[in-house]
């Protein structure tokens, strides 16, 4: 869904749901924490102010920056039962 938002900025939840084939309620539920985390922004549709349009946030929030900077190597090694670099890369 995040890739759809990036590829189709200023889409209504219903449009995202149609493209991703997810239920509209599931898209709405997923957008809320993305908005709270600062990954996406919602703005009123200028043509119909009852609808909200979803777009990727221009700026990276502090929370998103922390998540992106987090090293998951140890968690992957634990989950996969190996510390083989090739296996951790998916090779």
PDB file of C-alpha atoms in Angstrom, residues 55-88:
ATOM      1  CA  UNK A  55       0.172  11.515  -0.111  1.00  0.00           C
ATOM      2  CA  UNK A  56       3.633  10.480   0.968  1.00  0.00           C
ATOM      3  CA  UNK A  57       5.176  12.915   3.450  1.00  0.00           C
ATOM      4  CA  UNK A  58       7.821  15.154   1.893  1.00  0.00           C
ATOM      5  CA  UNK A  59       9.893  15.328   5.039  1.00  0.00           C
ATOM      6  CA  UNK A  60      11.063  12.290   6.967  1.00  0.00           C
ATOM      7  CA  UNK A  61       9.733  12.282  10.509  1.00  0.00           C
ATOM      8  CA  UNK A  62      12.048  11.543  13.425  1.00  0.00           C
ATOM      9  CA  UNK A  63      10.254   8.251  14.010  1.00  0.00           C
ATOM     10  CA  UNK A  64      10.622   7.126  10.393  1.00  0.00           C
ATOM     11  CA  UNK A  65      14.314   8.082  10.444  1.00  0.00           C
ATOM     12  CA  UNK A  66      14.834   5.971  13.595  1.00  0.00           C
ATOM     13  CA  UNK A  67      13.072   2.982  12.039  1.00  0.00           C
ATOM     14  CA  UNK A  68      15.116   3.245   8.846  1.00  0.00           C
ATOM     15  CA  UNK A  69      18.350   3.464  10.848  1.00  0.00           C
ATOM     16  CA  UNK A  70      17.565   0.393  12.970  1.00  0.00           C
ATOM     17  CA  UNK A  71      19.779  -2.609  12.238  1.00  0.00           C
ATOM     18  CA  UNK A  72      17.721  -5.803  12.047  1.00  0.00           C
ATOM     19  CA  UNK A  73      20.617  -8.188  11.413  1.00  0.00           C
ATOM     20  CA  UNK A  74      20.488  -9.741  14.900  1.00  0.00           C
ATOM     21  CA  UNK A  75      16.722 -10.273  14.701  1.00  0.00           C
ATOM     22  CA  UNK A  76      17.035 -11.878  11.263  1.00  0.00           C
ATOM     23  CA  UNK A  77      19.870 -14.127  12.424  1.00  0.00           C
ATOM     24  CA  UNK A  78      17.792 -15.233  15.392  1.00  0.00           C
ATOM     25  CA  UNK A  79      14.675 -15.859  13.302  1.00  0.00           C
ATOM     26  CA  UNK A  80      16.590 -17.733  10.594  1.00  0.00           C
ATOM     27  CA  UNK A  81      18.831 -19.612  13.003  1.00  0.00           C
ATOM     28  CA  UNK A  82      21.979 -18.494  11.187  1.00  0.00           C
ATOM     29  CA  UNK A  83      24.355 -15.582  10.955  1.00  0.00           C
ATOM     30  CA  UNK A  84      25.468 -16.503   7.424  1.00  0.00           C
ATOM     31  CA  UNK A  85      25.657 -13.150   5.586  1.00  0.00           C
ATOM     32  CA  UNK A  86      24.503 -14.681   2.297  1.00  0.00           C
ATOM     33  CA  UNK A  87      21.398 -16.176   3.920  1.00  0.00           C
ATOM     34  CA  UNK A  88      20.625 -12.926   5.757  1.00  0.00           C
TER      35      UNK A  88
END
